[in-house]
Amino acid sequence: MIINIKYFGLLADITKKKEEQMVLDESSFSVGFLKSKMESAYQELQNTNYSVAVNQAMAGMDTNIKDQDIIAFLPPFAGG
Amino acid sequence: MKNSTRYTRQIALPEIGALGQQKLQNARVLVIGAGGLGCPVLQNLAAAGVGCIGIVDGDIVEETNLHRQLLYTLKDCGKSKAITAANVIKELNPNVEVKVFPEFFNTQNAFEIVSNYQIIVDCTDTISARYLINDVSLVKKVPVVYASIYKFEGQVSVFNYKNGPSYRCLFPQKEGLNAVPNCVSSGVLGVLPNTLGALQATEVLKIILEIGSVLSGKLLLYDALQYQTQIIDFSKNPREIENGLKNGFLIRNQDSDKVGATLTQETFLEKCRQDHCVVIDIREAYEEPKFNELNVVNVPLADLENYCGTLDKSQEIVLFCQSGQRSELALAYLKKEGFTKLSHLEKGIESIKIHLETK
């Protein structure tokens, strides 16, 4: 399956990209699974506070991700 | 004011009318932070005729603010932001009653400051202030109109509106010392906070006027470089609401001396010269400006646990970092470890930079 991941704020600096497409063998998995996968790919993510949205709605750790979903990795911004 | 034509063009909108203008006149809005976001929020609320505006900011105007904080001019440098902003918006619209709080919003003054307001506008620049504002607003049952920026991006939302979701529902607080990024200030495009501040002011006016749909349970994302906006929905998380309420009540009920004390610049510098204090610079070794007073040791946050294992729990410890975020976290950590005499420099070494340069 194919998913699209978008990175915001500091997370785009860490991954050095605003978005990427991922091709995965699994046919469905949870946000928690994706999170740990991404945190081993980009280890700095482990020290960052962020939330994950699936198809423009905030998701919990056990929310299911399906083919063609759009995932957003969103950190809080501090600046003002 | 009755015969003034000032508001004619907005009264002409059927959604506002004379009744709406009266609502604005009766409204009491607290703007916390008079920086990049605060300036456009204050300008727009004052111009629209919001009757009473409170301004909270303990900072002073610096030249590096002028590319984005359009209420200030070169001659204001060195002056209080809150007082300067108040003078400018009073001139912009003399009908507005302005209250000034030239201090940083913290656990000790929070409830006193918010007591008379019906809407809080979060224009601060630290994550810890944002949690604090959220928790106080939860207890007081007043909505928070939130915005924040990072480089070319921004976020806007409204929290605790008519019992709606909280900041904590969107971003649950992460435990532990690793949660706060290094606060070396990043760059920002000058127009960005002005755009986001205008969006914040719009939400404030909609709440007062009871028109349209408010960004409650919705996070607006804005990217100036790609010109992309999108809205992310989020819902109420009862556990997070409870965390926020718990913390809010704790702050309201505690004696001020039990709270980890926050230090002003003057008391901080005094403590640095007192032999019985251990002053810990918890920044990384590379961070500037250096601050090598007599009692200062440099122990980066990650090494704090080891270092403090060697200290007596009754030792007086003063913590500081760049902007006060990490030191606040470190203070909470050491408190949990059983240390009793703790304080930290509220806004970090950045806030006394000018002081250092003129020394």
Short mmCIF file of C-alpha atoms in Angstrom, two decimals:
data_model
loop_
_atom_site.label_atom_id
_atom_site.label_comp_id
_atom_site.label_asym_id
_atom_site.label_seq_id
_atom_site.Cartn_x
_atom_site.Cartn_y
_atom_site.Cartn_z
CA MET A 1 0.00 0.00 0.00
CA ILE A 2 0.98 3.61 -0.57
CA ILE A 3 0.61 6.45 1.92
CA ASN A 4 1.56 10.12 1.77
CA ILE A 5 3.20 11.72 4.77
CA LYS A 6 3.44 15.48 5.33
CA TYR A 7 5.82 17.07 7.81
CA PHE A 8 5.25 20.41 9.50
CA GLY A 9 7.50 22.89 11.29
CA LEU A 10 10.52 21.43 13.04
CA LEU A 11 9.66 17.95 11.72
CA ALA A 12 10.28 19.09 8.15
CA ASP A 13 13.71 20.30 9.32
CA ILE A 14 14.44 16.93 10.91
CA THR A 15 13.34 14.84 7.92
CA LYS A 16 14.65 17.48 5.47
CA LYS A 17 11.46 17.19 3.43
CA LYS A 18 7.95 18.56 3.47
CA GLU A 19 6.35 15.35 2.32
CA GLU A 20 7.14 11.89 1.13
CA GLN A 21 5.38 8.88 -0.28
CA MET A 22 5.88 5.52 1.36
CA VAL A 23 5.28 2.10 -0.08
CA LEU A 24 4.65 -0.56 2.55
CA ASP A 25 4.08 -4.29 2.46
CA GLU A 26 1.43 -4.26 5.18
CA SER A 27 -2.17 -3.84 4.02
CA SER A 28 -3.21 -1.91 7.09
CA PHE A 29 -1.52 -0.80 10.30
CA SER A 30 -1.88 1.61 13.21
CA VAL A 31 -0.61 5.14 13.74
CA GLY A 32 1.51 3.80 16.59
CA PHE A 33 3.21 1.37 14.20
CA LEU A 34 3.91 4.12 11.67
CA LYS A 35 5.23 6.37 14.42
CA SER A 36 7.77 3.83 15.63
CA LYS A 37 8.77 3.07 12.03
CA MET A 38 9.37 6.75 11.32
CA GLU A 39 11.18 7.27 14.61
CA SER A 40 13.70 4.61 13.72
CA ALA A 41 14.13 6.13 10.26
CA TYR A 42 14.51 9.64 11.72
CA GLN A 43 15.81 9.17 15.25
CA GLU A 44 15.55 12.82 16.20
CA LEU A 45 11.76 12.44 16.06
CA GLN A 46 11.98 10.47 19.31
CA ASN A 47 12.87 13.64 21.21
CA THR A 48 10.14 15.72 19.64
CA ASN A 49 6.58 16.25 20.73
CA TYR A 50 4.13 15.91 17.84
CA SER A 51 0.66 14.69 16.99
CA VAL A 52 -0.44 12.66 13.98
CA ALA A 53 -3.43 13.39 11.76
CA VAL A 54 -4.92 10.93 9.28
CA ASN A 55 -6.90 12.45 6.41
CA GLN A 56 -7.12 15.82 8.17
CA ALA A 57 -8.35 14.51 11.51
CA MET A 58 -6.21 14.04 14.60
CA ALA A 59 -5.63 10.37 15.25
CA GLY A 60 -4.90 8.23 18.29
CA MET A 61 -2.12 5.67 18.49
CA ASP A 62 -4.46 2.83 17.46
CA THR A 63 -6.16 4.62 14.56
CA ASN A 64 -5.96 2.48 11.43
CA ILE A 65 -4.08 3.63 8.35
CA LYS A 66 -5.18 2.43 4.91
CA ASP A 67 -3.95 2.63 1.34
CA GLN A 68 -3.81 6.20 -0.08
CA ASP A 69 -4.24 7.85 3.32
CA ILE A 70 -2.71 11.27 3.88
CA ILE A 71 -0.81 11.45 7.14
CA ALA A 72 0.32 14.69 8.78
CA PHE A 73 3.05 14.86 11.42
CA LEU A 74 2.29 18.00 13.41
CA PRO A 75 4.41 19.51 16.18
CA PRO A 76 3.19 22.39 18.33
CA PHE A 77 4.91 25.65 17.36
CA ALA A 78 6.20 27.85 20.14
CA GLY A 79 6.82 31.10 18.25
CA GLY A 80 4.76 34.22 18.52
CA MET B 1 -18.77 58.18 20.58
CA LYS B 2 -22.46 57.99 19.69
CA ASN B 3 -22.09 60.41 16.76
CA SER B 4 -18.78 59.06 15.52
CA THR B 5 -18.64 57.60 12.02
CA ARG B 6 -15.68 55.39 13.02
CA TYR B 7 -17.60 52.12 12.87
CA THR B 8 -20.06 52.96 10.07
CA ARG B 9 -18.59 50.52 7.61
CA GLN B 10 -18.71 47.54 9.93
CA ILE B 11 -22.11 48.44 11.40
CA ALA B 12 -23.31 48.37 7.78
CA LEU B 13 -22.77 44.62 7.77
CA PRO B 14 -26.09 42.99 8.65
CA GLU B 15 -24.17 40.37 10.68
CA ILE B 16 -22.88 43.14 12.93
CA GLY B 17 -25.19 46.15 12.98
CA ALA B 18 -25.60 48.49 15.95
CA LEU B 19 -26.19 45.57 18.28
CA GLY B 20 -22.94 43.90 17.24
CA GLN B 21 -21.05 47.11 17.75
CA GLN B 22 -22.49 47.30 21.26
CA LYS B 23 -21.29 43.74 21.91
CA LEU B 24 -17.79 44.78 20.84
CA GLN B 25 -17.98 47.82 23.08
CA ASN B 26 -18.93 45.62 26.05
CA ALA B 27 -16.27 42.99 25.38
CA ARG B 28 -13.21 42.43 27.59
CA VAL B 29 -10.28 40.72 25.88
CA LEU B 30 -6.89 39.82 27.37
CA VAL B 31 -3.96 39.69 24.96
CA ILE B 32 -1.00 37.78 26.41
CA GLY B 33 2.20 38.66 24.57
CA ALA B 34 2.64 41.92 22.67
CA GLY B 35 5.15 40.64 20.13
CA GLY B 36 4.77 39.41 16.56
CA LEU B 37 1.26 38.04 17.04
CA GLY B 38 0.20 40.46 19.77
CA CYS B 39 0.82 43.62 17.71
CA PRO B 40 -1.64 42.86 14.88
CA VAL B 41 -4.15 41.39 17.34
CA LEU B 42 -4.06 44.57 19.44
CA GLN B 43 -4.27 46.86 16.42
CA ASN B 44 -7.24 45.05 14.95
CA LEU B 45 -9.19 44.67 18.19
CA ALA B 46 -8.68 48.31 19.10
CA ALA B 47 -9.67 49.50 15.64
CA ALA B 48 -12.81 47.34 15.70
CA GLY B 49 -13.88 48.99 18.96
CA VAL B 50 -13.40 46.20 21.51
CA GLY B 51 -14.26 48.06 24.72
CA CYS B 52 -11.62 46.80 27.12
CA ILE B 53 -8.27 45.29 26.19
CA GLY B 54 -5.66 43.95 28.63
CA ILE B 55 -2.04 43.65 27.50
CA VAL B 56 0.41 41.31 29.25
CA ASP B 57 4.11 41.41 28.39
CA GLY B 58 7.19 41.76 30.57
CA ASP B 59 9.53 42.21 27.65
CA ILE B 60 11.10 45.36 26.24
CA VAL B 61 11.24 46.49 22.62
CA GLU B 62 14.43 45.54 20.78
CA GLU B 63 15.61 46.54 17.35
CA THR B 64 15.35 42.93 16.14
CA ASN B 65 11.58 43.11 16.81
CA LEU B 66 10.94 45.97 14.40
CA HIS B 67 10.73 43.94 11.17
CA ARG B 68 7.55 42.27 12.39
CA GLN B 69 6.17 44.07 15.46
CA LEU B 70 4.62 47.04 13.74
CA LEU B 71 3.36 48.91 16.79
CA TYR B 72 6.93 49.85 17.69
CA THR B 73 9.49 52.26 16.25
CA LEU B 74 13.20 52.71 16.75
CA LYS B 75 12.67 55.26 19.51
CA ASP B 76 10.73 52.67 21.55
CA CYS B 77 13.74 50.37 21.90
CA GLY B 78 14.46 49.67 25.54
CA LYS B 79 10.90 50.54 26.61
CA SER B 80 8.23 48.18 27.92
CA LYS B 81 6.28 46.49 25.14
CA ALA B 82 3.03 46.42 27.10
CA ILE B 83 3.16 50.12 27.98
CA THR B 84 4.27 51.20 24.51
CA ALA B 85 1.62 49.08 22.79
CA ALA B 86 -1.04 50.48 25.14
CA ASN B 87 -0.10 54.05 24.25
CA VAL B 88 -0.18 53.34 20.53
CA ILE B 89 -3.57 51.64 20.51
CA LYS B 90 -5.09 54.29 22.79
CA GLU B 91 -4.07 56.82 20.20
CA LEU B 92 -5.45 54.61 17.46
CA ASN B 93 -8.81 54.46 19.21
CA PRO B 94 -9.38 56.57 22.32
CA ASN B 95 -12.70 54.78 22.96
CA VAL B 96 -10.83 51.69 24.07
CA GLU B 97 -10.02 51.16 27.73
CA VAL B 98 -6.57 49.60 27.97
CA LYS B 99 -5.13 47.78 31.00
CA VAL B 100 -1.41 47.15 31.16
CA PHE B 101 0.38 44.25 32.84
CA PRO B 102 4.10 44.88 32.19
CA GLU B 103 5.08 41.43 33.47
CA PHE B 104 5.42 37.92 32.11
CA PHE B 105 2.41 35.66 32.51
CA ASN B 106 3.36 32.95 35.03
CA THR B 107 1.89 30.59 37.59
CA GLN B 108 2.02 33.26 40.27
CA ASN B 109 0.14 36.05 38.53
CA ALA B 110 -2.01 34.05 36.07
CA PHE B 111 -5.31 33.94 37.92
CA GLU B 112 -5.11 37.52 39.10
CA ILE B 113 -4.48 38.78 35.57
CA VAL B 114 -7.22 36.81 33.81
CA SER B 115 -9.87 37.48 36.43
CA ASN B 116 -11.89 40.09 34.54
CA TYR B 117 -11.70 38.93 30.95
CA GLN B 118 -14.04 36.91 28.76
CA ILE B 119 -11.59 35.90 26.04
CA ILE B 120 -7.84 35.21 26.23
CA VAL B 121 -5.67 35.63 23.14
CA ASP B 122 -2.51 33.51 23.33
CA CYS B 123 0.27 35.45 21.57
CA THR B 124 3.09 34.05 23.68
CA ASP B 125 6.28 32.42 22.46
CA THR B 126 6.92 29.44 24.70
CA ILE B 127 5.22 26.07 24.91
CA SER B 128 5.06 26.22 28.70
CA ALA B 129 3.15 29.53 28.60
CA ARG B 130 0.70 27.96 26.18
CA TYR B 131 -0.04 25.05 28.53
CA LEU B 132 -0.37 27.49 31.41
CA ILE B 133 -2.82 29.69 29.48
CA ASN B 134 -4.84 26.64 28.47
CA ASP B 135 -5.09 25.31 32.01
CA VAL B 136 -6.03 28.66 33.53
CA SER B 137 -8.65 29.16 30.82
CA LEU B 138 -10.11 25.70 31.53
CA VAL B 139 -10.57 26.55 35.19
CA LYS B 140 -11.96 30.02 34.40
CA LYS B 141 -14.16 28.66 31.59
CA VAL B 142 -13.10 31.31 29.09
CA PRO B 143 -12.00 30.51 25.53
CA VAL B 144 -8.42 30.88 24.28
CA VAL B 145 -7.75 32.11 20.77
CA TYR B 146 -4.42 30.52 19.89
CA ALA B 147 -1.84 31.09 17.20
CA SER B 148 1.80 30.11 16.90
CA ILE B 149 4.44 30.38 14.23
CA TYR B 150 7.54 28.60 13.03
CA LYS B 151 9.65 30.10 10.24
CA PHE B 152 7.13 30.34 7.34
CA GLU B 153 4.33 28.32 8.95
CA GLY B 154 1.57 29.07 11.40
CA GLN B 155 -1.23 27.45 13.40
CA VAL B 156 -4.52 28.94 14.58
CA SER B 157 -7.22 27.41 16.76
CA VAL B 158 -9.71 28.19 19.53
CA PHE B 159 -9.61 26.17 22.75
CA ASN B 160 -12.05 25.65 25.59
CA TYR B 161 -14.80 27.38 23.63
CA LYS B 162 -18.26 26.43 24.93
CA ASN B 163 -16.83 23.34 26.57
CA GLY B 164 -14.92 22.35 23.41
CA PRO B 165 -11.50 20.69 23.05
CA SER B 166 -8.34 22.01 24.72
CA TYR B 167 -4.78 22.71 23.68
CA ARG B 168 -3.89 19.52 25.52
CA CYS B 169 -6.35 17.52 23.37
CA LEU B 170 -4.39 18.67 20.34
CA PHE B 171 -0.90 18.40 21.83
CA PRO B 172 -0.75 16.24 24.98
CA GLN B 173 2.18 17.30 27.12
CA LYS B 174 5.17 15.03 26.86
CA GLU B 175 6.78 14.03 30.14
CA GLY B 176 10.47 14.18 30.75
CA LEU B 177 13.41 16.37 30.03
CA ASN B 178 13.66 15.71 26.32
CA ALA B 179 10.37 17.33 25.47
CA VAL B 180 11.53 20.87 24.83
CA PRO B 181 13.64 21.69 21.79
CA ASN B 182 16.68 23.93 22.13
CA CYS B 183 15.46 27.47 22.11
CA VAL B 184 18.09 29.10 19.94
CA SER B 185 15.74 31.51 18.22
CA SER B 186 14.98 30.61 14.65
CA GLY B 187 14.33 33.11 11.92
CA VAL B 188 10.89 34.31 11.00
CA LEU B 189 9.44 36.10 7.99
CA GLY B 190 8.16 39.47 9.23
CA VAL B 191 4.73 39.33 7.60
CA LEU B 192 3.98 35.84 8.93
CA PRO B 193 2.94 36.76 12.51
CA ASN B 194 0.97 39.66 11.05
CA THR B 195 -1.04 37.26 8.90
CA LEU B 196 -1.61 34.86 11.78
CA GLY B 197 -2.40 37.66 14.24
CA ALA B 198 -5.05 38.98 11.84
CA LEU B 199 -6.60 35.49 11.74
CA GLN B 200 -6.58 35.41 15.55
CA ALA B 201 -8.27 38.81 15.75
CA THR B 202 -10.92 37.53 13.31
CA GLU B 203 -11.72 34.61 15.63
CA VAL B 204 -11.95 36.97 18.61
CA LEU B 205 -14.44 39.20 16.77
CA LYS B 206 -16.51 36.19 15.66
CA ILE B 207 -16.72 34.93 19.23
CA ILE B 208 -17.80 38.33 20.55
CA LEU B 209 -20.28 38.89 17.72
CA GLU B 210 -21.50 35.27 17.79
CA ILE B 211 -21.28 34.99 14.01
CA GLY B 212 -19.89 32.36 11.65
CA SER B 213 -18.27 29.17 12.86
CA VAL B 214 -15.42 29.44 15.31
CA LEU B 215 -12.21 27.37 14.90
CA SER B 216 -13.10 25.22 17.89
CA GLY B 217 -11.95 21.61 17.42
CA LYS B 218 -10.19 22.74 14.27
CA LEU B 219 -6.53 23.53 13.73
CA LEU B 220 -5.87 25.87 10.83
CA LEU B 221 -2.46 25.32 9.26
CA TYR B 222 -0.89 28.02 7.15
CA ASP B 223 2.21 27.75 5.01
CA ALA B 224 3.31 31.06 3.53
CA LEU B 225 6.00 29.63 1.23
CA GLN B 226 3.78 27.16 -0.61
CA TYR B 227 0.64 29.13 0.06
CA GLN B 228 -1.18 26.17 1.50
CA THR B 229 -3.84 26.23 4.15
CA GLN B 230 -5.69 23.31 5.60
CA ILE B 231 -7.88 22.51 8.54
CA ILE B 232 -7.29 19.50 10.79
CA ASP B 233 -10.19 18.37 12.97
CA PHE B 234 -9.59 17.27 16.52
CA SER B 235 -11.91 16.24 19.30
CA LYS B 236 -12.14 16.45 23.02
CA ASN B 237 -10.01 14.04 25.02
CA PRO B 238 -11.54 13.76 28.52
CA ARG B 239 -8.28 12.56 30.06
CA GLU B 240 -6.39 15.59 28.72
CA ILE B 241 -9.13 17.97 29.87
CA GLU B 242 -8.79 16.45 33.31
CA ASN B 243 -5.00 16.91 33.25
CA GLY B 244 -5.45 20.54 32.33
CA LEU B 245 -8.07 21.15 35.01
CA LYS B 246 -5.97 19.41 37.62
CA ASN B 247 -2.97 21.55 36.80
CA GLY B 248 -5.10 24.70 36.62
CA PHE B 249 -6.59 24.10 40.08
CA LEU B 250 -3.15 23.30 41.46
CA ILE B 251 -1.86 26.64 40.22
CA ARG B 252 -4.89 28.48 41.57
CA ASN B 253 -4.73 26.89 45.00
CA GLN B 254 -1.06 26.78 45.77
CA ASP B 255 0.75 29.26 47.96
CA SER B 256 3.00 31.34 45.83
CA ASP B 257 6.09 30.32 47.81
CA LYS B 258 5.49 26.65 47.15
CA VAL B 259 5.65 27.22 43.43
CA GLY B 260 9.12 26.92 41.97
CA ALA B 261 10.11 30.54 42.13
CA THR B 262 10.76 32.42 38.95
CA LEU B 263 13.46 35.06 39.18
CA THR B 264 13.54 38.55 37.76
CA GLN B 265 16.73 39.73 36.07
CA GLU B 266 17.84 41.69 39.14
CA THR B 267 17.38 38.90 41.70
CA PHE B 268 18.98 36.47 39.30
CA LEU B 269 22.12 38.58 38.99
CA GLU B 270 22.17 39.01 42.76
CA LYS B 271 21.97 35.26 43.33
CA CYS B 272 24.84 34.73 40.92
CA ARG B 273 27.05 36.63 43.35
CA GLN B 274 25.94 34.76 46.46
CA ASP B 275 28.29 31.99 47.54
CA HIS B 276 25.63 29.68 48.90
CA CYS B 277 23.87 29.38 45.53
CA VAL B 278 24.73 26.93 42.81
CA VAL B 279 23.82 28.56 39.52
CA ILE B 280 23.41 25.98 36.76
CA ASP B 281 23.57 26.91 33.10
CA ILE B 282 21.69 23.99 31.57
CA ARG B 283 22.34 25.01 27.99
CA GLU B 284 24.58 23.11 25.63
CA ALA B 285 28.21 24.27 25.71
CA TYR B 286 27.92 25.90 22.28
CA GLU B 287 25.03 28.20 23.09
CA GLU B 288 25.55 31.97 23.16
CA PRO B 289 25.77 34.35 24.95
CA LYS B 290 28.19 32.87 27.44
CA PHE B 291 27.51 33.78 31.02
CA ASN B 292 30.50 33.12 33.24
CA GLU B 293 29.67 34.64 36.59
CA LEU B 294 31.37 33.33 39.72
CA ASN B 295 28.99 30.58 40.81
CA VAL B 296 27.91 29.37 37.39
CA VAL B 297 28.45 25.78 36.32
CA ASN B 298 27.53 24.52 32.87
CA VAL B 299 25.56 21.28 33.06
CA PRO B 300 23.58 20.57 29.87
CA LEU B 301 20.05 19.36 30.55
CA ALA B 302 20.86 15.78 29.64
CA ASP B 303 23.60 15.59 32.30
CA LEU B 304 21.55 17.23 35.03
CA GLU B 305 20.39 13.99 36.57
CA ASN B 306 23.96 12.80 37.19
CA TYR B 307 25.21 16.15 38.38
CA CYS B 308 22.43 16.74 40.89
CA GLY B 309 22.89 13.28 42.34
CA THR B 310 26.05 14.75 43.91
CA LEU B 311 24.25 17.69 45.53
CA ASP B 312 22.55 18.08 48.89
CA LYS B 313 18.75 18.26 48.54
CA SER B 314 18.67 21.43 50.62
CA GLN B 315 21.26 23.17 48.44
CA GLU B 316 19.91 26.38 46.89
CA ILE B 317 19.91 25.92 43.13
CA VAL B 318 19.31 28.55 40.48
CA LEU B 319 18.69 27.33 36.95
CA PHE B 320 18.82 29.14 33.67
CA CYS B 321 18.79 28.41 29.94
CA GLN B 322 18.31 30.45 26.80
CA SER B 323 14.66 31.46 27.07
CA GLY B 324 13.38 29.83 30.26
CA GLN B 325 11.66 26.79 28.77
CA ARG B 326 14.24 24.16 29.59
CA SER B 327 15.02 25.66 33.00
CA GLU B 328 11.35 25.49 33.93
CA LEU B 329 11.30 21.84 32.98
CA ALA B 330 14.53 21.17 34.87
CA LEU B 331 13.06 22.89 37.91
CA ALA B 332 10.00 20.67 37.85
CA TYR B 333 12.27 17.65 37.54
CA LEU B 334 14.51 18.62 40.48
CA LYS B 335 11.44 19.39 42.57
CA LYS B 336 10.22 15.88 41.95
CA GLU B 337 13.64 14.59 42.98
CA GLY B 338 13.17 16.26 46.34
CA PHE B 339 15.21 19.45 46.05
CA THR B 340 13.65 22.22 48.10
CA LYS B 341 15.36 25.53 47.28
CA LEU B 342 14.89 25.97 43.56
CA SER B 343 14.40 28.90 41.28
CA HIS B 344 14.97 29.70 37.63
CA LEU B 345 15.42 32.73 35.42
CA GLU B 346 11.97 33.13 33.97
CA LYS B 347 12.75 34.28 30.44
CA GLY B 348 16.25 32.92 30.19
CA ILE B 349 19.61 34.52 29.59
CA GLU B 350 18.17 36.13 26.46
CA SER B 351 16.14 38.42 28.67
CA ILE B 352 19.22 39.85 30.35
CA LYS B 353 21.33 40.06 27.23
CA ILE B 354 20.90 43.81 27.09
CA HIS B 355 21.77 44.00 30.75
CA LEU B 356 24.98 42.09 30.06
CA GLU B 357 25.97 44.22 27.11
CA THR B 358 25.58 47.44 29.01
CA LYS B 359 27.51 46.17 31.99
#
